[in-house]
């Protein structure tokens, strides 16, 4: 346990679990940009002023940036960069892929123009072979951007499908996900995003063994889990410590960080999250 040395926080005399300063390679928190909640740069500025120390990146979900004027998208990127946070495209390249390689090249050029740092390569809705995923990763690297494949075990994940719809599509093999993840990392992927569907979202019972197999197969530092629900991100921290990388809604930053630093929790986590300083 150590004080939050290097962080500008009140009541710093209270010991807390160790958290490294940004840029972090582990214990990263990525937050959702406008999608389910519509907000602008003034709101995001408020978020960064209050909790920017704990935000490592922002992610546009579902191609929502394609509904916003480019100068506004760029303003979001500038604000994130001013606060030492990266900007991720979120899933949308699977839409662009349907229009051919020229569209993909145009997409990557414009992504750089509006200030994106990370290109998520979602595979939930498309039948993309691993060799094709590797080529996309290499193309993103060549464009000067960081590829972030999003892999999952649920066919049809990544949208707003219901539990019954997803159950009808069946699930994929976890070993295949681990193999694809390893090959994507070898091709230049910066990290692997893990879809929550089929694991903790839209399932009758959580598939915790899937999460364990993914972490054991790819390494905790190489994966980020979707966990935009309080019980879900608490489960990940409770089982894998405060260095697990998580994607949450922007409204949950302080709740998650309080858990990571061991200053609050519920009956099963209160006072139990420990990480000694190096």
PDB file of C-alpha atoms in Angstrom:
ATOM      1  CA  UNK A   1       0.000   0.000   0.000  1.00  0.00           C
ATOM      2  CA  UNK A   2       1.155   3.552  -0.691  1.00  0.00           C
ATOM      3  CA  UNK A   3      -0.150   7.055  -0.864  1.00  0.00           C
ATOM      4  CA  UNK A   4      -1.190   8.331  -4.302  1.00  0.00           C
ATOM      5  CA  UNK A   5       2.211   9.939  -4.847  1.00  0.00           C
ATOM      6  CA  UNK A   6       2.274  12.033  -7.974  1.00  0.00           C
ATOM      7  CA  UNK A   7      -1.494  12.409  -8.205  1.00  0.00           C
ATOM      8  CA  UNK A   8      -3.386  15.583  -7.388  1.00  0.00           C
ATOM      9  CA  UNK A   9      -6.025  14.250  -5.003  1.00  0.00           C
ATOM     10  CA  UNK A  10      -7.562  15.379  -1.759  1.00  0.00           C
ATOM     11  CA  UNK A  11      -7.127  13.396   1.473  1.00  0.00           C
ATOM     12  CA  UNK A  12      -3.863  12.002   0.142  1.00  0.00           C
ATOM     13  CA  UNK A  13      -2.849  10.929   3.650  1.00  0.00           C
ATOM     14  CA  UNK A  14      -5.164   7.912   3.342  1.00  0.00           C
ATOM     15  CA  UNK A  15      -3.162   4.937   1.970  1.00  0.00           C
ATOM     16  CA  UNK A  16      -4.380   3.366  -1.242  1.00  0.00           C
ATOM     17  CA  UNK A  17      -3.445   0.558  -3.601  1.00  0.00           C
ATOM     18  CA  UNK A  18      -0.652   1.480  -6.009  1.00  0.00           C
ATOM     19  CA  UNK A  19      -1.602   3.004  -9.359  1.00  0.00           C
ATOM     20  CA  UNK A  20       0.998   4.097 -11.933  1.00  0.00           C
ATOM     21  CA  UNK A  21       0.800   7.479 -13.630  1.00  0.00           C
ATOM     22  CA  UNK A  22      -0.231   7.875 -17.271  1.00  0.00           C
ATOM     23  CA  UNK A  23       0.678   6.668 -19.820  1.00  0.00           C
ATOM     24  CA  UNK A  24      -0.218   3.310 -18.293  1.00  0.00           C
ATOM     25  CA  UNK A  25       0.365  -0.081 -19.881  1.00  0.00           C
ATOM     26  CA  UNK A  26      -1.759  -1.945 -17.317  1.00  0.00           C
ATOM     27  CA  UNK A  27      -4.725  -0.953 -15.207  1.00  0.00           C
ATOM     28  CA  UNK A  28      -6.008   1.142 -18.113  1.00  0.00           C
ATOM     29  CA  UNK A  29      -9.518   2.570 -18.137  1.00  0.00           C
ATOM     30  CA  UNK A  30     -11.065   3.310 -21.510  1.00  0.00           C
ATOM     31  CA  UNK A  31     -14.351   5.220 -21.497  1.00  0.00           C
ATOM     32  CA  UNK A  32     -17.214   5.491 -23.957  1.00  0.00           C
ATOM     33  CA  UNK A  33     -17.490   8.660 -26.040  1.00  0.00           C
ATOM     34  CA  UNK A  34     -20.980   9.838 -27.138  1.00  0.00           C
ATOM     35  CA  UNK A  35     -23.230   6.929 -28.060  1.00  0.00           C
ATOM     36  CA  UNK A  36     -25.803   5.811 -25.502  1.00  0.00           C
ATOM     37  CA  UNK A  37     -25.432   9.243 -23.909  1.00  0.00           C
ATOM     38  CA  UNK A  38     -25.190  12.205 -26.286  1.00  0.00           C
ATOM     39  CA  UNK A  39     -22.789  14.866 -25.029  1.00  0.00           C
ATOM     40  CA  UNK A  40     -20.265  17.371 -26.344  1.00  0.00           C
ATOM     41  CA  UNK A  41     -16.849  18.738 -25.554  1.00  0.00           C
ATOM     42  CA  UNK A  42     -18.043  20.887 -22.652  1.00  0.00           C
ATOM     43  CA  UNK A  43     -19.278  17.779 -20.868  1.00  0.00           C
ATOM     44  CA  UNK A  44     -16.102  15.878 -21.746  1.00  0.00           C
ATOM     45  CA  UNK A  45     -14.025  18.761 -20.407  1.00  0.00           C
ATOM     46  CA  UNK A  46     -15.917  18.463 -17.113  1.00  0.00           C
ATOM     47  CA  UNK A  47     -15.191  14.736 -17.057  1.00  0.00           C
ATOM     48  CA  UNK A  48     -11.474  15.309 -17.598  1.00  0.00           C
ATOM     49  CA  UNK A  49     -11.326  18.108 -15.010  1.00  0.00           C
ATOM     50  CA  UNK A  50     -12.857  15.827 -12.387  1.00  0.00           C
ATOM     51  CA  UNK A  51     -11.444  12.417 -13.325  1.00  0.00           C
ATOM     52  CA  UNK A  52      -8.885  12.879 -16.100  1.00  0.00           C
ATOM     53  CA  UNK A  53      -6.095  11.293 -14.057  1.00  0.00           C
ATOM     54  CA  UNK A  54      -7.923   7.976 -14.333  1.00  0.00           C
ATOM     55  CA  UNK A  55      -8.908   8.080 -18.010  1.00  0.00           C
ATOM     56  CA  UNK A  56      -6.449   6.421 -20.380  1.00  0.00           C
ATOM     57  CA  UNK A  57      -8.513   6.573 -23.559  1.00  0.00           C
ATOM     58  CA  UNK A  58     -11.883   7.390 -25.075  1.00  0.00           C
ATOM     59  CA  UNK A  59     -13.728   5.180 -27.542  1.00  0.00           C
ATOM     60  CA  UNK A  60     -16.353   6.151 -30.102  1.00  0.00           C
ATOM     61  CA  UNK A  61     -18.835   3.266 -30.291  1.00  0.00           C
ATOM     62  CA  UNK A  62     -20.889   2.055 -33.236  1.00  0.00           C
ATOM     63  CA  UNK A  63     -19.564   4.550 -35.773  1.00  0.00           C
ATOM     64  CA  UNK A  64     -21.176   7.401 -33.850  1.00  0.00           C
ATOM     65  CA  UNK A  65     -18.417   9.765 -35.040  1.00  0.00           C
ATOM     66  CA  UNK A  66     -19.824   9.354 -38.575  1.00  0.00           C
ATOM     67  CA  UNK A  67     -22.919  11.262 -37.413  1.00  0.00           C
ATOM     68  CA  UNK A  68     -20.947  14.231 -36.032  1.00  0.00           C
ATOM     69  CA  UNK A  69     -19.308  17.144 -37.933  1.00  0.00           C
ATOM     70  CA  UNK A  70     -15.577  16.470 -38.457  1.00  0.00           C
ATOM     71  CA  UNK A  71     -14.556  19.598 -36.564  1.00  0.00           C
ATOM     72  CA  UNK A  72     -16.430  18.269 -33.523  1.00  0.00           C
ATOM     73  CA  UNK A  73     -14.749  14.864 -33.785  1.00  0.00           C
ATOM     74  CA  UNK A  74     -11.402  16.655 -33.997  1.00  0.00           C
ATOM     75  CA  UNK A  75     -12.316  18.773 -30.959  1.00  0.00           C
ATOM     76  CA  UNK A  76     -12.938  15.581 -28.957  1.00  0.00           C
ATOM     77  CA  UNK A  77      -9.553  14.245 -30.043  1.00  0.00           C
ATOM     78  CA  UNK A  78      -7.757  17.473 -29.142  1.00  0.00           C
ATOM     79  CA  UNK A  79      -9.352  17.497 -25.716  1.00  0.00           C
ATOM     80  CA  UNK A  80      -8.394  13.870 -25.070  1.00  0.00           C
ATOM     81  CA  UNK A  81      -4.802  14.487 -26.172  1.00  0.00           C
ATOM     82  CA  UNK A  82      -4.548  17.567 -23.951  1.00  0.00           C
ATOM     83  CA  UNK A  83      -5.357  15.211 -21.084  1.00  0.00           C
ATOM     84  CA  UNK A  84      -2.863  12.491 -22.126  1.00  0.00           C
ATOM     85  CA  UNK A  85      -5.584  10.138 -23.326  1.00  0.00           C
ATOM     86  CA  UNK A  86      -5.758   8.280 -26.624  1.00  0.00           C
ATOM     87  CA  UNK A  87      -8.741   8.221 -28.999  1.00  0.00           C
ATOM     88  CA  UNK A  88     -10.108   4.954 -30.384  1.00  0.00           C
ATOM     89  CA  UNK A  89     -12.394   4.602 -33.373  1.00  0.00           C
ATOM     90  CA  UNK A  90     -14.367   1.833 -31.756  1.00  0.00           C
ATOM     91  CA  UNK A  91     -16.022  -0.654 -34.031  1.00  0.00           C
ATOM     92  CA  UNK A  92     -16.842   0.529 -37.559  1.00  0.00           C
ATOM     93  CA  UNK A  93     -14.198  -0.790 -39.908  1.00  0.00           C
ATOM     94  CA  UNK A  94     -16.415  -3.845 -40.446  1.00  0.00           C
ATOM     95  CA  UNK A  95     -18.905  -1.458 -42.087  1.00  0.00           C
ATOM     96  CA  UNK A  96     -16.223   0.182 -44.229  1.00  0.00           C
ATOM     97  CA  UNK A  97     -14.846  -3.205 -45.342  1.00  0.00           C
ATOM     98  CA  UNK A  98     -18.032  -3.887 -47.276  1.00  0.00           C
ATOM     99  CA  UNK A  99     -17.123  -1.094 -49.708  1.00  0.00           C
ATOM    100  CA  UNK A 100     -13.682  -2.360 -50.672  1.00  0.00           C
ATOM    101  CA  UNK A 101      -9.995  -1.583 -50.057  1.00  0.00           C
ATOM    102  CA  UNK A 102     -10.152   1.998 -51.335  1.00  0.00           C
ATOM    103  CA  UNK A 103     -12.813   2.776 -48.714  1.00  0.00           C
ATOM    104  CA  UNK A 104     -10.603   1.256 -46.007  1.00  0.00           C
ATOM    105  CA  UNK A 105      -7.637   3.389 -47.084  1.00  0.00           C
ATOM    106  CA  UNK A 106      -9.851   6.501 -47.104  1.00  0.00           C
ATOM    107  CA  UNK A 107     -11.172   5.575 -43.654  1.00  0.00           C
ATOM    108  CA  UNK A 108      -7.679   5.300 -42.203  1.00  0.00           C
ATOM    109  CA  UNK A 109      -6.608   8.628 -43.757  1.00  0.00           C
ATOM    110  CA  UNK A 110      -9.606  10.450 -42.349  1.00  0.00           C
ATOM    111  CA  UNK A 111      -9.164   8.731 -38.977  1.00  0.00           C
ATOM    112  CA  UNK A 112      -5.717  10.326 -38.743  1.00  0.00           C
ATOM    113  CA  UNK A 113      -7.109  13.691 -39.854  1.00  0.00           C
ATOM    114  CA  UNK A 114      -9.672  13.763 -37.040  1.00  0.00           C
ATOM    115  CA  UNK A 115      -7.066  12.739 -34.473  1.00  0.00           C
ATOM    116  CA  UNK A 116      -7.705   9.055 -33.865  1.00  0.00           C
ATOM    117  CA  UNK A 117      -4.803   7.092 -32.379  1.00  0.00           C
ATOM    118  CA  UNK A 118      -6.318   3.611 -32.240  1.00  0.00           C
ATOM    119  CA  UNK A 119      -8.340   1.732 -34.847  1.00  0.00           C
ATOM    120  CA  UNK A 120     -10.514  -0.969 -33.396  1.00  0.00           C
ATOM    121  CA  UNK A 121     -11.032  -3.939 -35.715  1.00  0.00           C
ATOM    122  CA  UNK A 122     -14.280  -5.537 -34.592  1.00  0.00           C
ATOM    123  CA  UNK A 123     -15.102  -9.024 -35.825  1.00  0.00           C
ATOM    124  CA  UNK A 124     -18.437  -9.790 -34.165  1.00  0.00           C
ATOM    125  CA  UNK A 125     -20.596  -9.203 -37.238  1.00  0.00           C
ATOM    126  CA  UNK A 126     -18.242 -10.401 -39.999  1.00  0.00           C
ATOM    127  CA  UNK A 127     -16.745 -13.748 -40.988  1.00  0.00           C
ATOM    128  CA  UNK A 128     -13.135 -12.544 -41.148  1.00  0.00           C
ATOM    129  CA  UNK A 129     -10.401 -15.197 -41.454  1.00  0.00           C
ATOM    130  CA  UNK A 130      -7.377 -14.844 -39.206  1.00  0.00           C
ATOM    131  CA  UNK A 131      -5.132 -14.112 -42.200  1.00  0.00           C
ATOM    132  CA  UNK A 132      -7.457 -11.253 -43.149  1.00  0.00           C
ATOM    133  CA  UNK A 133      -7.302  -9.927 -39.590  1.00  0.00           C
ATOM    134  CA  UNK A 134      -3.500 -10.020 -39.739  1.00  0.00           C
ATOM    135  CA  UNK A 135      -3.498  -8.060 -43.003  1.00  0.00           C
ATOM    136  CA  UNK A 136      -5.840  -5.445 -41.530  1.00  0.00           C
ATOM    137  CA  UNK A 137      -3.594  -5.105 -38.467  1.00  0.00           C
ATOM    138  CA  UNK A 138      -0.581  -4.594 -40.730  1.00  0.00           C
ATOM    139  CA  UNK A 139      -2.490  -2.043 -42.836  1.00  0.00           C
ATOM    140  CA  UNK A 140      -3.418  -0.025 -39.736  1.00  0.00           C
ATOM    141  CA  UNK A 141       0.201  -0.085 -38.541  1.00  0.00           C
ATOM    142  CA  UNK A 142       1.380   1.079 -41.970  1.00  0.00           C
ATOM    143  CA  UNK A 143      -1.058   3.988 -41.749  1.00  0.00           C
ATOM    144  CA  UNK A 144       0.649   5.150 -38.546  1.00  0.00           C
ATOM    145  CA  UNK A 145      -2.181   4.093 -36.251  1.00  0.00           C
ATOM    146  CA  UNK A 146      -2.459   1.488 -33.465  1.00  0.00           C
ATOM    147  CA  UNK A 147      -4.619  -1.537 -34.313  1.00  0.00           C
ATOM    148  CA  UNK A 148      -6.870  -2.934 -31.609  1.00  0.00           C
ATOM    149  CA  UNK A 149      -8.685  -6.082 -32.729  1.00  0.00           C
ATOM    150  CA  UNK A 150     -11.925  -6.728 -30.900  1.00  0.00           C
ATOM    151  CA  UNK A 151     -12.496 -10.452 -30.490  1.00  0.00           C
ATOM    152  CA  UNK A 152     -15.272 -12.385 -28.837  1.00  0.00           C
ATOM    153  CA  UNK A 153     -16.868 -15.780 -28.489  1.00  0.00           C
ATOM    154  CA  UNK A 154     -20.380 -14.669 -29.414  1.00  0.00           C
ATOM    155  CA  UNK A 155     -21.379 -14.550 -33.075  1.00  0.00           C
ATOM    156  CA  UNK A 156     -23.227 -11.281 -33.706  1.00  0.00           C
ATOM    157  CA  UNK A 157     -21.651  -9.446 -30.776  1.00  0.00           C
ATOM    158  CA  UNK A 158     -20.926  -5.743 -30.825  1.00  0.00           C
ATOM    159  CA  UNK A 159     -24.415  -4.432 -31.480  1.00  0.00           C
ATOM    160  CA  UNK A 160     -27.758  -4.067 -29.756  1.00  0.00           C
ATOM    161  CA  UNK A 161     -28.975  -7.617 -30.276  1.00  0.00           C
ATOM    162  CA  UNK A 162     -30.993  -9.236 -27.511  1.00  0.00           C
ATOM    163  CA  UNK A 163     -30.080 -12.290 -25.447  1.00  0.00           C
ATOM    164  CA  UNK A 164     -32.398 -14.624 -27.373  1.00  0.00           C
ATOM    165  CA  UNK A 165     -31.077 -13.441 -30.742  1.00  0.00           C
ATOM    166  CA  UNK A 166     -27.471 -13.984 -29.698  1.00  0.00           C
ATOM    167  CA  UNK A 167     -28.208 -17.378 -28.147  1.00  0.00           C
ATOM    168  CA  UNK A 168     -29.651 -18.503 -31.474  1.00  0.00           C
ATOM    169  CA  UNK A 169     -26.361 -17.623 -33.190  1.00  0.00           C
ATOM    170  CA  UNK A 170     -24.321 -19.898 -30.853  1.00  0.00           C
ATOM    171  CA  UNK A 171     -20.793 -19.151 -29.617  1.00  0.00           C
ATOM    172  CA  UNK A 172     -17.250 -19.547 -30.933  1.00  0.00           C
ATOM    173  CA  UNK A 173     -14.381 -21.612 -29.560  1.00  0.00           C
ATOM    174  CA  UNK A 174     -12.220 -19.880 -26.947  1.00  0.00           C
ATOM    175  CA  UNK A 175      -9.086 -21.584 -28.260  1.00  0.00           C
ATOM    176  CA  UNK A 176      -9.717 -19.983 -31.638  1.00  0.00           C
ATOM    177  CA  UNK A 177     -10.019 -16.553 -30.010  1.00  0.00           C
ATOM    178  CA  UNK A 178      -6.704 -17.038 -28.203  1.00  0.00           C
ATOM    179  CA  UNK A 179      -4.987 -18.165 -31.411  1.00  0.00           C
ATOM    180  CA  UNK A 180      -6.371 -15.193 -33.366  1.00  0.00           C
ATOM    181  CA  UNK A 181      -5.320 -12.869 -30.572  1.00  0.00           C
ATOM    182  CA  UNK A 182      -1.767 -14.202 -30.527  1.00  0.00           C
ATOM    183  CA  UNK A 183      -1.421 -13.872 -34.290  1.00  0.00           C
ATOM    184  CA  UNK A 184      -2.862 -10.347 -34.220  1.00  0.00           C
ATOM    185  CA  UNK A 185      -0.383  -9.313 -31.516  1.00  0.00           C
ATOM    186  CA  UNK A 186       2.465 -10.807 -33.546  1.00  0.00           C
ATOM    187  CA  UNK A 187       1.256  -8.813 -36.568  1.00  0.00           C
ATOM    188  CA  UNK A 188       1.463  -5.559 -34.606  1.00  0.00           C
ATOM    189  CA  UNK A 189      -1.744  -5.188 -32.592  1.00  0.00           C
ATOM    190  CA  UNK A 190      -1.246  -2.988 -29.529  1.00  0.00           C
ATOM    191  CA  UNK A 191      -3.834  -4.799 -27.383  1.00  0.00           C
ATOM    192  CA  UNK A 192      -6.878  -7.049 -27.831  1.00  0.00           C
ATOM    193  CA  UNK A 193     -10.349  -5.841 -26.867  1.00  0.00           C
ATOM    194  CA  UNK A 194     -12.585  -8.655 -25.594  1.00  0.00           C
ATOM    195  CA  UNK A 195     -16.299  -8.430 -26.329  1.00  0.00           C
ATOM    196  CA  UNK A 196     -18.513  -8.881 -23.287  1.00  0.00           C
ATOM    197  CA  UNK A 197     -21.305 -10.695 -25.129  1.00  0.00           C
ATOM    198  CA  UNK A 198     -21.183 -14.389 -24.395  1.00  0.00           C
ATOM    199  CA  UNK A 199     -19.081 -13.786 -21.269  1.00  0.00           C
ATOM    200  CA  UNK A 200     -20.858 -11.300 -18.987  1.00  0.00           C
ATOM    201  CA  UNK A 201     -23.420  -9.624 -21.249  1.00  0.00           C
ATOM    202  CA  UNK A 202     -26.628 -11.035 -22.737  1.00  0.00           C
ATOM    203  CA  UNK A 203     -26.110 -14.418 -21.095  1.00  0.00           C
ATOM    204  CA  UNK A 204     -28.220 -16.316 -18.580  1.00  0.00           C
ATOM    205  CA  UNK A 205     -25.074 -17.115 -16.578  1.00  0.00           C
ATOM    206  CA  UNK A 206     -21.621 -15.486 -16.708  1.00  0.00           C
ATOM    207  CA  UNK A 207     -18.982 -17.512 -18.537  1.00  0.00           C
ATOM    208  CA  UNK A 208     -16.122 -16.759 -16.161  1.00  0.00           C
ATOM    209  CA  UNK A 209     -14.047 -19.675 -17.420  1.00  0.00           C
ATOM    210  CA  UNK A 210     -13.870 -17.945 -20.811  1.00  0.00           C
ATOM    211  CA  UNK A 211     -12.337 -14.844 -19.235  1.00  0.00           C
ATOM    212  CA  UNK A 212      -9.801 -17.002 -17.382  1.00  0.00           C
ATOM    213  CA  UNK A 213      -8.826 -18.869 -20.571  1.00  0.00           C
ATOM    214  CA  UNK A 214      -8.361 -15.592 -22.459  1.00  0.00           C
ATOM    215  CA  UNK A 215      -6.176 -14.084 -19.737  1.00  0.00           C
ATOM    216  CA  UNK A 216      -4.119 -17.261 -19.383  1.00  0.00           C
ATOM    217  CA  UNK A 217      -3.740 -17.556 -23.150  1.00  0.00           C
ATOM    218  CA  UNK A 218      -2.934 -13.956 -24.068  1.00  0.00           C
ATOM    219  CA  UNK A 219      -1.650 -12.373 -20.846  1.00  0.00           C
ATOM    220  CA  UNK A 220      -3.437  -9.850 -18.658  1.00  0.00           C
ATOM    221  CA  UNK A 221      -1.424  -6.943 -20.083  1.00  0.00           C
ATOM    222  CA  UNK A 222      -2.452  -7.795 -23.652  1.00  0.00           C
ATOM    223  CA  UNK A 223      -6.217  -7.708 -23.238  1.00  0.00           C
ATOM    224  CA  UNK A 224      -8.928  -5.204 -22.327  1.00  0.00           C
ATOM    225  CA  UNK A 225     -12.375  -6.375 -21.277  1.00  0.00           C
ATOM    226  CA  UNK A 226     -15.670  -4.641 -21.955  1.00  0.00           C
ATOM    227  CA  UNK A 227     -17.126  -4.181 -18.473  1.00  0.00           C
ATOM    228  CA  UNK A 228     -19.654  -1.344 -18.574  1.00  0.00           C
ATOM    229  CA  UNK A 229     -21.640  -2.666 -15.620  1.00  0.00           C
ATOM    230  CA  UNK A 230     -20.686  -2.261 -11.955  1.00  0.00           C
ATOM    231  CA  UNK A 231     -20.852  -5.939 -10.931  1.00  0.00           C
ATOM    232  CA  UNK A 232     -18.820  -6.884 -14.016  1.00  0.00           C
ATOM    233  CA  UNK A 233     -15.863  -4.554 -13.493  1.00  0.00           C
ATOM    234  CA  UNK A 234     -15.903  -5.363  -9.791  1.00  0.00           C
ATOM    235  CA  UNK A 235     -15.645  -9.073 -10.639  1.00  0.00           C
ATOM    236  CA  UNK A 236     -12.625  -8.454 -12.872  1.00  0.00           C
ATOM    237  CA  UNK A 237     -10.808  -6.387 -10.230  1.00  0.00           C
ATOM    238  CA  UNK A 238     -11.740  -8.856  -7.492  1.00  0.00           C
ATOM    239  CA  UNK A 239     -10.364 -11.791  -9.470  1.00  0.00           C
ATOM    240  CA  UNK A 240      -7.459 -10.233 -11.391  1.00  0.00           C
ATOM    241  CA  UNK A 241      -6.427  -7.195  -9.342  1.00  0.00           C
ATOM    242  CA  UNK A 242      -6.349  -3.517 -10.193  1.00  0.00           C
ATOM    243  CA  UNK A 243      -4.028  -3.966 -13.201  1.00  0.00           C
ATOM    244  CA  UNK A 244      -6.779  -5.448 -15.400  1.00  0.00           C
ATOM    245  CA  UNK A 245      -7.600  -3.222 -18.408  1.00  0.00           C
ATOM    246  CA  UNK A 246     -11.285  -2.316 -18.608  1.00  0.00           C
ATOM    247  CA  UNK A 247     -13.703  -0.451 -20.862  1.00  0.00           C
ATOM    248  CA  UNK A 248     -16.545   1.285 -18.987  1.00  0.00           C
ATOM    249  CA  UNK A 249     -19.072   4.043 -19.488  1.00  0.00           C
ATOM    250  CA  UNK A 250     -17.823   7.562 -18.789  1.00  0.00           C
ATOM    251  CA  UNK A 251     -20.265   7.786 -15.864  1.00  0.00           C
ATOM    252  CA  UNK A 252     -18.422   4.966 -14.038  1.00  0.00           C
ATOM    253  CA  UNK A 253     -14.850   6.294 -13.899  1.00  0.00           C
ATOM    254  CA  UNK A 254     -14.745   7.224 -10.225  1.00  0.00           C
ATOM    255  CA  UNK A 255     -16.666   4.138  -9.125  1.00  0.00           C
ATOM    256  CA  UNK A 256     -14.120   1.930 -10.888  1.00  0.00           C
ATOM    257  CA  UNK A 257     -11.108   3.944  -9.741  1.00  0.00           C
ATOM    258  CA  UNK A 258     -12.295   3.905  -6.139  1.00  0.00           C
ATOM    259  CA  UNK A 259     -12.327   0.139  -6.381  1.00  0.00           C
ATOM    260  CA  UNK A 260      -8.901   0.030  -8.077  1.00  0.00           C
ATOM    261  CA  UNK A 261      -7.368   2.189  -5.319  1.00  0.00           C
ATOM    262  CA  UNK A 262      -9.073   0.331  -2.472  1.00  0.00           C
ATOM    263  CA  UNK A 263     -10.830   3.382  -1.033  1.00  0.00           C
ATOM    264  CA  UNK A 264     -14.307   1.826  -1.351  1.00  0.00           C
ATOM    265  CA  UNK A 265     -16.122  -1.324  -2.386  1.00  0.00           C
ATOM    266  CA  UNK A 266     -18.960  -3.574  -1.377  1.00  0.00           C
ATOM    267  CA  UNK A 267     -19.146  -6.470   1.063  1.00  0.00           C
ATOM    268  CA  UNK A 268     -16.885  -8.716  -1.036  1.00  0.00           C
ATOM    269  CA  UNK A 269     -14.255  -6.146  -2.065  1.00  0.00           C
ATOM    270  CA  UNK A 270     -14.174  -3.493   0.656  1.00  0.00           C
ATOM    271  CA  UNK A 271     -10.609  -3.141   1.917  1.00  0.00           C
ATOM    272  CA  UNK A 272      -9.319  -6.143  -0.048  1.00  0.00           C
ATOM    273  CA  UNK A 273      -7.826  -4.677  -3.238  1.00  0.00           C
ATOM    274  CA  UNK A 274      -4.074  -4.625  -2.694  1.00  0.00           C
ATOM    275  CA  UNK A 275      -1.135  -3.686  -4.940  1.00  0.00           C
ATOM    276  CA  UNK A 276       2.233  -2.784  -3.352  1.00  0.00           C
ATOM    277  CA  UNK A 277       4.218   0.035  -4.922  1.00  0.00           C
ATOM    278  CA  UNK A 278       7.335  -0.965  -6.902  1.00  0.00           C
TER     279      UNK A 278
END
